[in-house]
Amino acid sequence: RKNIVCGGETVRYGHLERVEIVLRTLSPVFIGSGEQLTKKEYIYDRDDGVIYILNLAKLVEYLSAKRLEGAYERFLLSPRKNDLHAFLYENGVSREDYGSFASYAIDAGEVASSEHFRGVLMFLKGPDGKPYIPGSSLKGAIRTAIGAKLLEKGKYENETERIEKAAAVYKNRDRKRYVSMEARHLESRLFCKLGITDPKKHDRVKWNSIPNDFMRGISISDSLPIEFKNLTLCGKHDRKPDGKSEQLPIYRECLAPDTEARFVMTLDRTITDKLGIDLDFIQDALRSFSEKHYENYEKYYKDLPEDAEDKSTSGMKIILGGGSGYVSKTLTYPLVRDRERAVKLVSEMMMKQFSKHEHEKDLKVYRVSPHILKTTMYKGKYYHMGKCELTFR
């Protein structure tokens, strides 16, 4: 049977409920493949402001046919030469020939004005070579929002005090490990609520094991393939609360703003109904997490005239992918409801992990921790990395 939810259509197949998710990027989004290209592995055409991503096997085949394999080998081995575009030009390979060995071309973005452009961190690609967003990335962001919503309903003061104690009391060499252990304990308290045990060996399935995690009742497919035209290159701009921004020589292949990605989410109602998790709950959790992310974190950073306009509509805001910041992926602020205590806790953890980054100033000077907002630039405007809008259809 079919149910109408939030203006869209959900389809029921017995105990399974399926709904289409449409994600629209509001800012550049980066899902890394783990691959980084050097200047010898792509072509940067400065005149056109285009980056050509290569099929290296086809490039070698093309150069062999032109009897340039020897020159290419010397180029690869030379520590002084690293510009593939210059190498091809010097050896008579024209721009019109790039189609013989380039997989695709993308807008170079702000790279065109950079003097420190070197490597490119690549976006995740599927078997067909096209970019996509894995369902696990979207599910992880939804999981965080649901966890924050559950913290509102439960009493977790003991967990707050335990984690604060771990950050403030334990010896430095043990602090990070202990905080991680307490965080896992909290996660189990929040999510592992199904109470499944082995009837023959009751200790075989522990209360904090995967079979007891109600999030297994929520499945999200990988997105459909995304066209190459939606890719661009974006740099890394770290902004402090006073508005000062530092550009770092890190460039990522990102989905450009206003890119759409489509997923299918399936709810196993035999699991989610036990906890009262449905589409309304998920939407409420996402909206609440976004609002509190702004109240606890984003609003403490000075706006700049170059900031991009918020073009969200009626969907739910969500922050996705790499380089988007600590607060969007953790539950520290929702857990510690007194904001000053939360800033103190986060700053103590940051001081241990990043001792040279002045996190001792977070509480009294910056009034926010971490004190860096992860931004990037696209077409002359600053964007907070990873912002998206979700709608269920």
mmCIF file of C-alpha atoms in Angstrom:
data_model
loop_
_atom_site.group_PDB
_atom_site.id
_atom_site.type_symbol
_atom_site.label_atom_id
_atom_site.label_comp_id
_atom_site.label_asym_id
_atom_site.label_seq_id
_atom_site.Cartn_x
_atom_site.Cartn_y
_atom_site.Cartn_z
ATOM 1 C CA ARG A 1 0.000 0.000 0.000
ATOM 2 C CA LYS A 2 1.045 3.650 -0.322
ATOM 3 C CA ASN A 3 1.197 6.476 2.212
ATOM 4 C CA ILE A 4 1.575 10.191 1.464
ATOM 5 C CA VAL A 5 4.265 11.808 3.622
ATOM 6 C CA CYS A 6 5.518 15.433 3.521
ATOM 7 C CA GLY A 7 4.232 16.051 0.032
ATOM 8 C CA GLY A 8 6.058 13.005 -1.304
ATOM 9 C CA GLU A 9 5.085 9.386 -1.739
ATOM 10 C CA THR A 10 6.352 6.576 0.454
ATOM 11 C CA VAL A 11 5.797 3.020 -0.714
ATOM 12 C CA ARG A 12 5.198 0.112 1.647
ATOM 13 C CA TYR A 13 6.221 -3.442 0.796
ATOM 14 C CA GLY A 14 4.983 -5.354 3.802
ATOM 15 C CA HIS A 15 7.151 -4.177 6.703
ATOM 16 C CA LEU A 16 9.513 -2.231 4.427
ATOM 17 C CA GLU A 17 8.893 1.441 3.713
ATOM 18 C CA ARG A 18 10.758 3.082 0.848
ATOM 19 C CA VAL A 19 11.142 6.757 0.041
ATOM 20 C CA GLU A 20 13.235 8.670 -2.472
ATOM 21 C CA ILE A 21 15.726 11.187 -1.108
ATOM 22 C CA VAL A 22 16.842 14.139 -3.204
ATOM 23 C CA LEU A 23 19.975 15.877 -1.974
ATOM 24 C CA ARG A 24 20.891 19.286 -3.353
ATOM 25 C CA THR A 25 24.270 20.768 -2.565
ATOM 26 C CA LEU A 26 24.175 24.294 -1.148
ATOM 27 C CA SER A 27 27.971 24.528 -1.090
ATOM 28 C CA PRO A 28 30.870 22.463 -2.440
ATOM 29 C CA VAL A 29 30.851 18.886 -1.129
ATOM 30 C CA PHE A 30 33.880 16.589 -0.968
ATOM 31 C CA ILE A 31 33.714 12.793 -0.614
ATOM 32 C CA GLY A 32 37.302 11.645 -0.925
ATOM 33 C CA SER A 33 38.431 8.522 -2.749
ATOM 34 C CA GLY A 34 41.816 8.529 -1.005
ATOM 35 C CA GLU A 35 43.542 9.258 -4.324
ATOM 36 C CA GLN A 36 45.690 12.341 -4.875
ATOM 37 C CA LEU A 37 46.947 13.405 -8.282
ATOM 38 C CA THR A 38 50.256 15.208 -8.732
ATOM 39 C CA LYS A 39 50.965 17.753 -11.488
ATOM 40 C CA LYS A 40 52.378 14.934 -13.598
ATOM 41 C CA GLU A 41 49.038 13.133 -13.552
ATOM 42 C CA TYR A 42 46.640 15.796 -14.826
ATOM 43 C CA ILE A 43 46.682 18.597 -17.386
ATOM 44 C CA TYR A 44 46.044 22.121 -16.172
ATOM 45 C CA ASP A 45 45.215 24.433 -19.068
ATOM 46 C CA ARG A 46 45.588 27.905 -17.552
ATOM 47 C CA ASP A 47 44.334 29.673 -20.659
ATOM 48 C CA ASP A 48 40.946 27.945 -20.559
ATOM 49 C CA GLY A 49 40.825 27.446 -16.774
ATOM 50 C CA VAL A 50 40.227 23.723 -17.218
ATOM 51 C CA ILE A 51 41.695 20.624 -15.578
ATOM 52 C CA TYR A 52 41.854 17.443 -17.662
ATOM 53 C CA ILE A 53 41.713 14.213 -15.660
ATOM 54 C CA LEU A 54 43.498 11.482 -17.573
ATOM 55 C CA ASN A 55 43.094 7.854 -18.428
ATOM 56 C CA LEU A 56 46.770 7.022 -17.952
ATOM 57 C CA ALA A 57 46.597 3.795 -19.945
ATOM 58 C CA LYS A 58 45.223 5.694 -22.950
ATOM 59 C CA LEU A 59 47.818 8.426 -22.480
ATOM 60 C CA VAL A 60 50.659 5.895 -22.622
ATOM 61 C CA GLU A 61 49.074 4.292 -25.689
ATOM 62 C CA TYR A 62 48.777 7.677 -27.392
ATOM 63 C CA LEU A 63 52.368 8.683 -26.586
ATOM 64 C CA SER A 64 53.669 5.318 -27.775
ATOM 65 C CA ALA A 65 51.907 5.809 -31.101
ATOM 66 C CA LYS A 66 53.611 9.224 -31.355
ATOM 67 C CA ARG A 67 56.952 7.676 -30.362
ATOM 68 C CA LEU A 68 57.098 9.881 -27.289
ATOM 69 C CA GLU A 69 57.306 7.133 -24.673
ATOM 70 C CA GLY A 70 61.013 7.794 -24.068
ATOM 71 C CA ALA A 71 60.478 11.523 -23.575
ATOM 72 C CA TYR A 72 57.528 10.783 -21.296
ATOM 73 C CA GLU A 73 59.619 8.417 -19.190
ATOM 74 C CA ARG A 74 62.337 11.061 -18.782
ATOM 75 C CA PHE A 75 59.660 13.583 -17.816
ATOM 76 C CA LEU A 76 58.307 11.281 -15.107
ATOM 77 C CA LEU A 77 61.767 10.658 -13.681
ATOM 78 C CA SER A 78 62.838 14.304 -13.716
ATOM 79 C CA PRO A 79 62.557 16.027 -10.304
ATOM 80 C CA ARG A 80 62.669 19.452 -11.986
ATOM 81 C CA LYS A 81 59.825 18.951 -14.457
ATOM 82 C CA ASN A 82 56.336 18.411 -13.146
ATOM 83 C CA ASP A 83 53.989 20.245 -15.505
ATOM 84 C CA LEU A 84 52.334 17.738 -17.846
ATOM 85 C CA HIS A 85 50.644 20.497 -19.833
ATOM 86 C CA ALA A 86 54.059 22.033 -20.616
ATOM 87 C CA PHE A 87 55.505 18.614 -21.524
ATOM 88 C CA LEU A 88 52.722 17.913 -24.013
ATOM 89 C CA TYR A 89 52.985 21.390 -25.555
ATOM 90 C CA GLU A 90 56.760 21.064 -25.973
ATOM 91 C CA ASN A 91 56.255 17.735 -27.755
ATOM 92 C CA GLY A 92 53.660 18.957 -30.198
ATOM 93 C CA VAL A 93 50.548 17.530 -28.523
ATOM 94 C CA SER A 94 47.705 19.973 -29.077
ATOM 95 C CA ARG A 95 44.609 20.644 -27.013
ATOM 96 C CA GLU A 96 42.501 18.997 -29.695
ATOM 97 C CA ASP A 97 44.294 15.690 -28.989
ATOM 98 C CA TYR A 98 43.369 15.635 -25.289
ATOM 99 C CA GLY A 99 40.120 13.830 -26.040
ATOM 100 C CA SER A 100 42.165 10.773 -27.011
ATOM 101 C CA PHE A 101 43.353 10.203 -23.450
ATOM 102 C CA ALA A 102 41.384 12.453 -21.074
ATOM 103 C CA SER A 103 38.579 10.820 -19.077
ATOM 104 C CA TYR A 104 36.870 14.158 -18.421
ATOM 105 C CA ALA A 105 37.527 17.864 -17.929
ATOM 106 C CA ILE A 106 36.330 20.100 -15.094
ATOM 107 C CA ASP A 107 36.307 23.757 -14.191
ATOM 108 C CA ALA A 108 39.550 24.677 -12.398
ATOM 109 C CA GLY A 109 37.631 26.927 -10.014
ATOM 110 C CA GLU A 110 39.721 29.190 -7.796
ATOM 111 C CA VAL A 111 42.862 27.308 -8.854
ATOM 112 C CA ALA A 112 43.142 29.779 -11.744
ATOM 113 C CA SER A 113 44.247 32.512 -9.321
ATOM 114 C CA SER A 114 46.514 30.343 -7.166
ATOM 115 C CA GLU A 115 50.289 30.249 -7.325
ATOM 116 C CA HIS A 116 50.532 27.273 -4.950
ATOM 117 C CA PHE A 117 48.440 24.730 -6.816
ATOM 118 C CA ARG A 118 50.038 21.296 -6.781
ATOM 119 C CA GLY A 119 48.026 18.149 -6.038
ATOM 120 C CA VAL A 120 44.340 17.337 -6.376
ATOM 121 C CA LEU A 121 42.423 15.267 -3.817
ATOM 122 C CA MET A 122 39.991 13.236 -5.902
ATOM 123 C CA PHE A 123 36.258 12.734 -5.458
ATOM 124 C CA LEU A 124 34.931 9.192 -5.064
ATOM 125 C CA LYS A 125 34.036 7.460 -8.349
ATOM 126 C CA GLY A 126 31.975 4.376 -9.115
ATOM 127 C CA PRO A 127 32.780 1.444 -11.430
ATOM 128 C CA ASP A 128 31.555 3.525 -14.383
ATOM 129 C CA GLY A 129 34.088 6.227 -13.515
ATOM 130 C CA LYS A 130 31.454 8.794 -12.538
ATOM 131 C CA PRO A 131 31.253 10.497 -9.136
ATOM 132 C CA TYR A 132 28.642 9.393 -6.615
ATOM 133 C CA ILE A 133 27.824 9.834 -2.928
ATOM 134 C CA PRO A 134 27.865 6.589 -0.932
ATOM 135 C CA GLY A 135 24.761 5.885 1.095
ATOM 136 C CA SER A 136 26.980 5.318 4.138
ATOM 137 C CA SER A 137 28.030 8.991 4.100
ATOM 138 C CA LEU A 138 24.430 10.185 4.121
ATOM 139 C CA LYS A 139 23.403 7.601 6.705
ATOM 140 C CA GLY A 140 26.262 8.663 8.975
ATOM 141 C CA ALA A 141 25.071 12.275 8.915
ATOM 142 C CA ILE A 142 21.494 11.185 9.627
ATOM 143 C CA ARG A 143 22.729 8.948 12.442
ATOM 144 C CA THR A 144 24.448 11.894 14.111
ATOM 145 C CA ALA A 145 21.259 13.966 13.913
ATOM 146 C CA ILE A 146 19.173 11.119 15.346
ATOM 147 C CA GLY A 147 21.695 10.679 18.173
ATOM 148 C CA ALA A 148 21.435 14.365 19.039
ATOM 149 C CA LYS A 149 17.645 14.112 19.069
ATOM 150 C CA LEU A 150 17.749 11.104 21.393
ATOM 151 C CA LEU A 151 19.974 13.057 23.770
ATOM 152 C CA GLU A 152 17.165 15.595 24.133
ATOM 153 C CA LYS A 153 14.780 12.908 25.301
ATOM 154 C CA GLY A 154 17.031 10.914 27.619
ATOM 155 C CA LYS A 155 19.016 11.617 30.741
ATOM 156 C CA TYR A 156 22.713 11.370 29.988
ATOM 157 C CA GLU A 157 24.225 13.593 32.667
ATOM 158 C CA ASN A 158 26.368 10.713 33.900
ATOM 159 C CA GLU A 159 27.902 10.316 30.433
ATOM 160 C CA THR A 160 28.566 14.065 30.305
ATOM 161 C CA GLU A 161 30.443 13.967 33.595
ATOM 162 C CA ARG A 162 32.387 10.846 32.624
ATOM 163 C CA ILE A 163 33.613 12.362 29.366
ATOM 164 C CA GLU A 164 34.481 15.669 31.054
ATOM 165 C CA LYS A 165 36.465 13.765 33.648
ATOM 166 C CA ALA A 166 38.275 11.833 30.935
ATOM 167 C CA ALA A 167 39.285 15.083 29.231
ATOM 168 C CA ALA A 168 40.308 16.973 32.368
ATOM 169 C CA VAL A 169 41.696 14.436 34.850
ATOM 170 C CA TYR A 170 43.378 11.549 33.092
ATOM 171 C CA LYS A 171 47.030 11.697 32.158
ATOM 172 C CA ASN A 172 47.774 13.210 28.769
ATOM 173 C CA ARG A 173 48.953 9.990 27.221
ATOM 174 C CA ASP A 174 45.690 8.235 28.148
ATOM 175 C CA ARG A 175 43.228 11.063 27.596
ATOM 176 C CA LYS A 176 42.409 10.556 23.930
ATOM 177 C CA ARG A 177 41.991 6.787 24.341
ATOM 178 C CA TYR A 178 39.779 7.197 27.392
ATOM 179 C CA VAL A 179 37.583 9.847 25.796
ATOM 180 C CA SER A 180 37.132 7.578 22.761
ATOM 181 C CA MET A 181 36.145 4.701 25.035
ATOM 182 C CA GLU A 182 33.545 6.835 26.820
ATOM 183 C CA ALA A 183 32.214 8.106 23.485
ATOM 184 C CA ARG A 184 31.690 4.508 22.305
ATOM 185 C CA HIS A 185 29.895 3.748 25.574
ATOM 186 C CA LEU A 186 27.540 6.669 24.968
ATOM 187 C CA GLU A 187 26.926 5.618 21.367
ATOM 188 C CA SER A 188 25.951 2.145 22.535
ATOM 189 C CA ARG A 189 23.561 3.638 25.098
ATOM 190 C CA LEU A 190 21.927 5.723 22.371
ATOM 191 C CA PHE A 191 21.635 3.241 19.526
ATOM 192 C CA CYS A 192 21.936 -0.361 20.773
ATOM 193 C CA LYS A 193 18.418 -0.769 22.148
ATOM 194 C CA LEU A 194 16.949 -3.831 20.462
ATOM 195 C CA GLY A 195 17.805 -6.232 23.299
ATOM 196 C CA ILE A 196 18.690 -9.153 21.039
ATOM 197 C CA THR A 197 20.471 -12.069 22.718
ATOM 198 C CA ASP A 198 21.427 -15.594 21.718
ATOM 199 C CA PRO A 199 18.875 -17.861 23.461
ATOM 200 C CA LYS A 200 21.512 -20.582 23.883
ATOM 201 C CA LYS A 201 24.472 -18.396 24.814
ATOM 202 C CA HIS A 202 23.300 -15.145 26.311
ATOM 203 C CA ASP A 203 26.790 -13.630 26.324
ATOM 204 C CA ARG A 204 27.303 -14.315 22.600
ATOM 205 C CA VAL A 205 25.551 -11.115 21.506
ATOM 206 C CA LYS A 206 26.464 -8.218 23.773
ATOM 207 C CA TRP A 207 24.116 -5.320 24.437
ATOM 208 C CA ASN A 208 26.416 -2.962 22.511
ATOM 209 C CA SER A 209 26.819 -5.155 19.411
ATOM 210 C CA ILE A 210 25.780 -4.397 15.847
ATOM 211 C CA PRO A 211 22.679 -6.656 15.884
ATOM 212 C CA ASN A 212 21.259 -4.466 18.639
ATOM 213 C CA ASP A 213 21.832 -1.180 16.792
ATOM 214 C CA PHE A 214 18.440 0.068 15.607
ATOM 215 C CA MET A 215 20.133 2.009 12.774
ATOM 216 C CA ARG A 216 20.337 -1.270 10.877
ATOM 217 C CA GLY A 217 16.624 -0.711 10.330
ATOM 218 C CA ILE A 218 17.504 2.263 8.102
ATOM 219 C CA SER A 219 19.152 1.497 4.763
ATOM 220 C CA ILE A 220 20.239 4.121 2.241
ATOM 221 C CA SER A 221 21.391 3.278 -1.261
ATOM 222 C CA ASP A 222 24.361 4.866 -2.924
ATOM 223 C CA SER A 223 23.367 7.830 -5.048
ATOM 224 C CA LEU A 224 22.789 7.551 -8.749
ATOM 225 C CA PRO A 225 25.878 8.506 -10.801
ATOM 226 C CA ILE A 226 26.523 12.246 -11.019
ATOM 227 C CA GLU A 227 27.629 13.915 -14.232
ATOM 228 C CA PHE A 228 31.198 15.245 -14.556
ATOM 229 C CA LYS A 229 29.872 18.728 -15.325
ATOM 230 C CA ASN A 230 28.951 19.031 -11.642
ATOM 231 C CA LEU A 231 32.583 18.749 -10.515
ATOM 232 C CA THR A 232 34.863 21.668 -9.707
ATOM 233 C CA LEU A 233 38.082 22.269 -7.796
ATOM 234 C CA CYS A 234 37.938 24.066 -4.448
ATOM 235 C CA GLY A 235 40.612 25.232 -2.044
ATOM 236 C CA LYS A 236 40.682 25.171 1.751
ATOM 237 C CA HIS A 237 40.011 28.403 3.646
ATOM 238 C CA ASP A 238 40.173 28.333 7.454
ATOM 239 C CA ARG A 239 38.174 31.169 9.032
ATOM 240 C CA LYS A 240 38.532 32.386 12.600
ATOM 241 C CA PRO A 241 35.647 33.946 14.566
ATOM 242 C CA ASP A 242 36.894 37.466 13.796
ATOM 243 C CA GLY A 243 36.494 36.805 10.072
ATOM 244 C CA LYS A 244 40.192 36.421 9.262
ATOM 245 C CA SER A 245 40.713 33.653 6.734
ATOM 246 C CA GLU A 246 43.805 31.650 5.821
ATOM 247 C CA GLN A 247 44.029 29.840 2.502
ATOM 248 C CA LEU A 248 45.892 26.531 2.632
ATOM 249 C CA PRO A 249 47.487 24.846 -0.419
ATOM 250 C CA ILE A 250 44.967 22.002 -0.412
ATOM 251 C CA TYR A 251 42.658 21.500 -3.383
ATOM 252 C CA ARG A 252 39.778 19.073 -3.593
ATOM 253 C CA GLU A 253 37.644 17.813 -6.445
ATOM 254 C CA CYS A 254 34.148 18.729 -5.212
ATOM 255 C CA LEU A 255 30.540 18.691 -6.255
ATOM 256 C CA ALA A 256 29.609 22.253 -7.155
ATOM 257 C CA PRO A 257 26.705 24.066 -5.470
ATOM 258 C CA ASP A 258 23.258 23.224 -6.835
ATOM 259 C CA THR A 259 24.165 19.648 -7.742
ATOM 260 C CA GLU A 260 21.426 17.054 -7.232
ATOM 261 C CA ALA A 261 21.977 13.486 -6.035
ATOM 262 C CA ARG A 262 19.232 10.881 -5.628
ATOM 263 C CA PHE A 263 19.030 8.016 -3.137
ATOM 264 C CA VAL A 264 16.485 5.484 -1.908
ATOM 265 C CA MET A 265 15.983 5.076 1.849
ATOM 266 C CA THR A 266 14.331 1.937 3.193
ATOM 267 C CA LEU A 267 12.929 1.687 6.710
ATOM 268 C CA ASP A 268 12.441 -1.736 8.232
ATOM 269 C CA ARG A 269 9.405 -0.906 10.346
ATOM 270 C CA THR A 270 9.749 -4.084 12.429
ATOM 271 C CA ILE A 271 12.904 -2.449 13.834
ATOM 272 C CA THR A 272 12.275 1.298 13.673
ATOM 273 C CA ASP A 273 8.761 1.096 15.158
ATOM 274 C CA LYS A 274 10.234 -0.292 18.381
ATOM 275 C CA LEU A 275 11.981 3.046 18.940
ATOM 276 C CA GLY A 276 9.373 5.315 17.362
ATOM 277 C CA ILE A 277 11.667 6.147 14.432
ATOM 278 C CA ASP A 278 9.776 7.198 11.306
ATOM 279 C CA LEU A 279 10.132 9.805 8.571
ATOM 280 C CA ASP A 280 8.691 12.558 10.761
ATOM 281 C CA PHE A 281 11.192 11.747 13.506
ATOM 282 C CA ILE A 282 14.124 11.763 11.062
ATOM 283 C CA GLN A 283 13.072 15.097 9.564
ATOM 284 C CA ASP A 284 12.612 16.627 13.005
ATOM 285 C CA ALA A 285 16.049 15.345 14.060
ATOM 286 C CA LEU A 286 17.724 16.839 10.981
ATOM 287 C CA ARG A 287 16.062 20.236 11.446
ATOM 288 C CA SER A 288 16.890 20.321 15.154
ATOM 289 C CA PHE A 289 20.533 19.360 14.609
ATOM 290 C CA SER A 290 20.951 22.028 11.923
ATOM 291 C CA GLU A 291 19.447 24.727 14.135
ATOM 292 C CA LYS A 292 21.642 23.817 17.081
ATOM 293 C CA HIS A 293 24.726 23.598 14.882
ATOM 294 C CA TYR A 294 24.110 27.230 14.005
ATOM 295 C CA GLU A 295 23.331 28.311 17.578
ATOM 296 C CA ASN A 296 26.274 26.506 19.168
ATOM 297 C CA TYR A 297 28.865 27.043 16.471
ATOM 298 C CA GLU A 298 28.257 28.898 13.213
ATOM 299 C CA LYS A 299 26.844 32.121 14.629
ATOM 300 C CA TYR A 300 30.099 32.809 16.477
ATOM 301 C CA TYR A 301 31.894 33.472 13.186
ATOM 302 C CA LYS A 302 31.805 36.883 11.592
ATOM 303 C CA ASP A 303 30.004 37.099 8.262
ATOM 304 C CA LEU A 304 31.904 38.550 5.321
ATOM 305 C CA PRO A 305 30.620 40.520 2.310
ATOM 306 C CA GLU A 306 31.971 37.750 0.069
ATOM 307 C CA ASP A 307 29.868 35.048 1.770
ATOM 308 C CA ALA A 308 27.496 33.226 -0.578
ATOM 309 C CA GLU A 309 23.773 33.676 -0.147
ATOM 310 C CA ASP A 310 21.898 30.837 1.551
ATOM 311 C CA LYS A 311 19.788 29.332 -1.227
ATOM 312 C CA SER A 312 18.043 26.650 0.802
ATOM 313 C CA THR A 313 14.307 26.264 0.346
ATOM 314 C CA SER A 314 11.963 24.120 2.438
ATOM 315 C CA GLY A 315 14.153 21.041 2.787
ATOM 316 C CA MET A 316 16.237 19.905 5.741
ATOM 317 C CA LYS A 317 19.787 21.183 5.983
ATOM 318 C CA ILE A 318 22.563 18.671 6.464
ATOM 319 C CA ILE A 319 26.371 18.879 6.422
ATOM 320 C CA LEU A 320 28.096 16.137 4.501
ATOM 321 C CA GLY A 321 31.528 14.936 3.489
ATOM 322 C CA GLY A 322 35.149 15.691 4.214
ATOM 323 C CA GLY A 323 36.584 19.003 5.355
ATOM 324 C CA SER A 324 33.296 20.147 6.906
ATOM 325 C CA GLY A 325 34.382 20.343 10.530
ATOM 326 C CA TYR A 326 34.308 18.565 13.895
ATOM 327 C CA VAL A 327 31.008 19.894 15.228
ATOM 328 C CA SER A 328 28.913 18.637 12.303
ATOM 329 C CA LYS A 329 30.028 15.044 12.922
ATOM 330 C CA THR A 330 29.997 14.769 16.723
ATOM 331 C CA LEU A 331 27.596 14.885 19.654
ATOM 332 C CA THR A 332 29.629 16.888 22.160
ATOM 333 C CA TYR A 333 27.537 20.051 22.010
ATOM 334 C CA PRO A 334 24.167 18.201 22.136
ATOM 335 C CA LEU A 335 25.442 16.074 25.031
ATOM 336 C CA VAL A 336 26.770 18.904 27.173
ATOM 337 C CA ARG A 337 23.761 21.198 27.225
ATOM 338 C CA ASP A 338 25.541 24.001 29.061
ATOM 339 C CA ARG A 339 27.344 25.598 26.139
ATOM 340 C CA GLU A 340 30.280 26.973 28.154
ATOM 341 C CA ARG A 341 30.964 23.507 29.554
ATOM 342 C CA ALA A 342 30.809 22.107 26.022
ATOM 343 C CA VAL A 343 33.309 24.661 24.695
ATOM 344 C CA LYS A 344 35.642 23.876 27.604
ATOM 345 C CA LEU A 345 35.409 20.134 26.961
ATOM 346 C CA VAL A 346 36.028 20.414 23.220
ATOM 347 C CA SER A 347 38.916 22.848 23.711
ATOM 348 C CA GLU A 348 40.626 20.445 26.137
ATOM 349 C CA MET A 349 40.406 17.640 23.600
ATOM 350 C CA MET A 350 41.642 19.948 20.830
ATOM 351 C CA MET A 351 44.593 21.113 22.930
ATOM 352 C CA LYS A 352 45.763 17.529 23.262
ATOM 353 C CA GLN A 353 45.427 16.683 19.578
ATOM 354 C CA PHE A 354 46.532 20.043 18.124
ATOM 355 C CA SER A 355 48.840 21.553 20.717
ATOM 356 C CA LYS A 356 50.169 24.326 18.431
ATOM 357 C CA HIS A 357 46.798 25.708 17.300
ATOM 358 C CA GLU A 358 46.002 27.978 20.275
ATOM 359 C CA HIS A 359 42.996 26.018 21.496
ATOM 360 C CA GLU A 360 43.699 27.293 24.996
ATOM 361 C CA LYS A 361 42.070 30.526 23.763
ATOM 362 C CA ASP A 362 38.850 28.855 22.672
ATOM 363 C CA LEU A 363 36.849 29.409 25.857
ATOM 364 C CA LYS A 364 37.796 32.951 26.862
ATOM 365 C CA VAL A 365 38.898 34.587 23.606
ATOM 366 C CA TYR A 366 37.071 32.889 20.725
ATOM 367 C CA ARG A 367 34.072 31.613 22.740
ATOM 368 C CA VAL A 368 33.805 28.623 20.400
ATOM 369 C CA SER A 369 35.727 25.375 19.894
ATOM 370 C CA PRO A 370 37.164 24.361 17.523
ATOM 371 C CA HIS A 371 37.837 27.978 16.571
ATOM 372 C CA ILE A 372 38.170 27.314 12.829
ATOM 373 C CA LEU A 373 35.205 27.345 10.447
ATOM 374 C CA LYS A 374 35.882 25.147 7.411
ATOM 375 C CA THR A 375 35.114 27.185 4.317
ATOM 376 C CA THR A 376 35.979 27.204 0.644
ATOM 377 C CA MET A 377 35.548 29.539 -2.306
ATOM 378 C CA TYR A 378 33.516 29.034 -5.473
ATOM 379 C CA LYS A 379 33.067 31.701 -8.166
ATOM 380 C CA GLY A 380 34.307 34.441 -5.870
ATOM 381 C CA LYS A 381 32.058 33.556 -2.924
ATOM 382 C CA TYR A 382 32.842 31.866 0.388
ATOM 383 C CA TYR A 383 30.907 28.735 1.325
ATOM 384 C CA HIS A 384 30.831 26.583 4.450
ATOM 385 C CA MET A 385 32.046 23.188 3.219
ATOM 386 C CA GLY A 386 29.548 20.364 2.867
ATOM 387 C CA LYS A 387 26.197 22.112 3.279
ATOM 388 C CA CYS A 388 23.287 20.369 1.564
ATOM 389 C CA GLU A 389 19.514 20.277 1.565
ATOM 390 C CA LEU A 390 17.467 17.084 1.790
ATOM 391 C CA THR A 391 13.915 16.448 0.677
ATOM 392 C CA PHE A 392 11.926 13.217 0.843
ATOM 393 C CA ARG A 393 9.843 12.497 -2.239
#
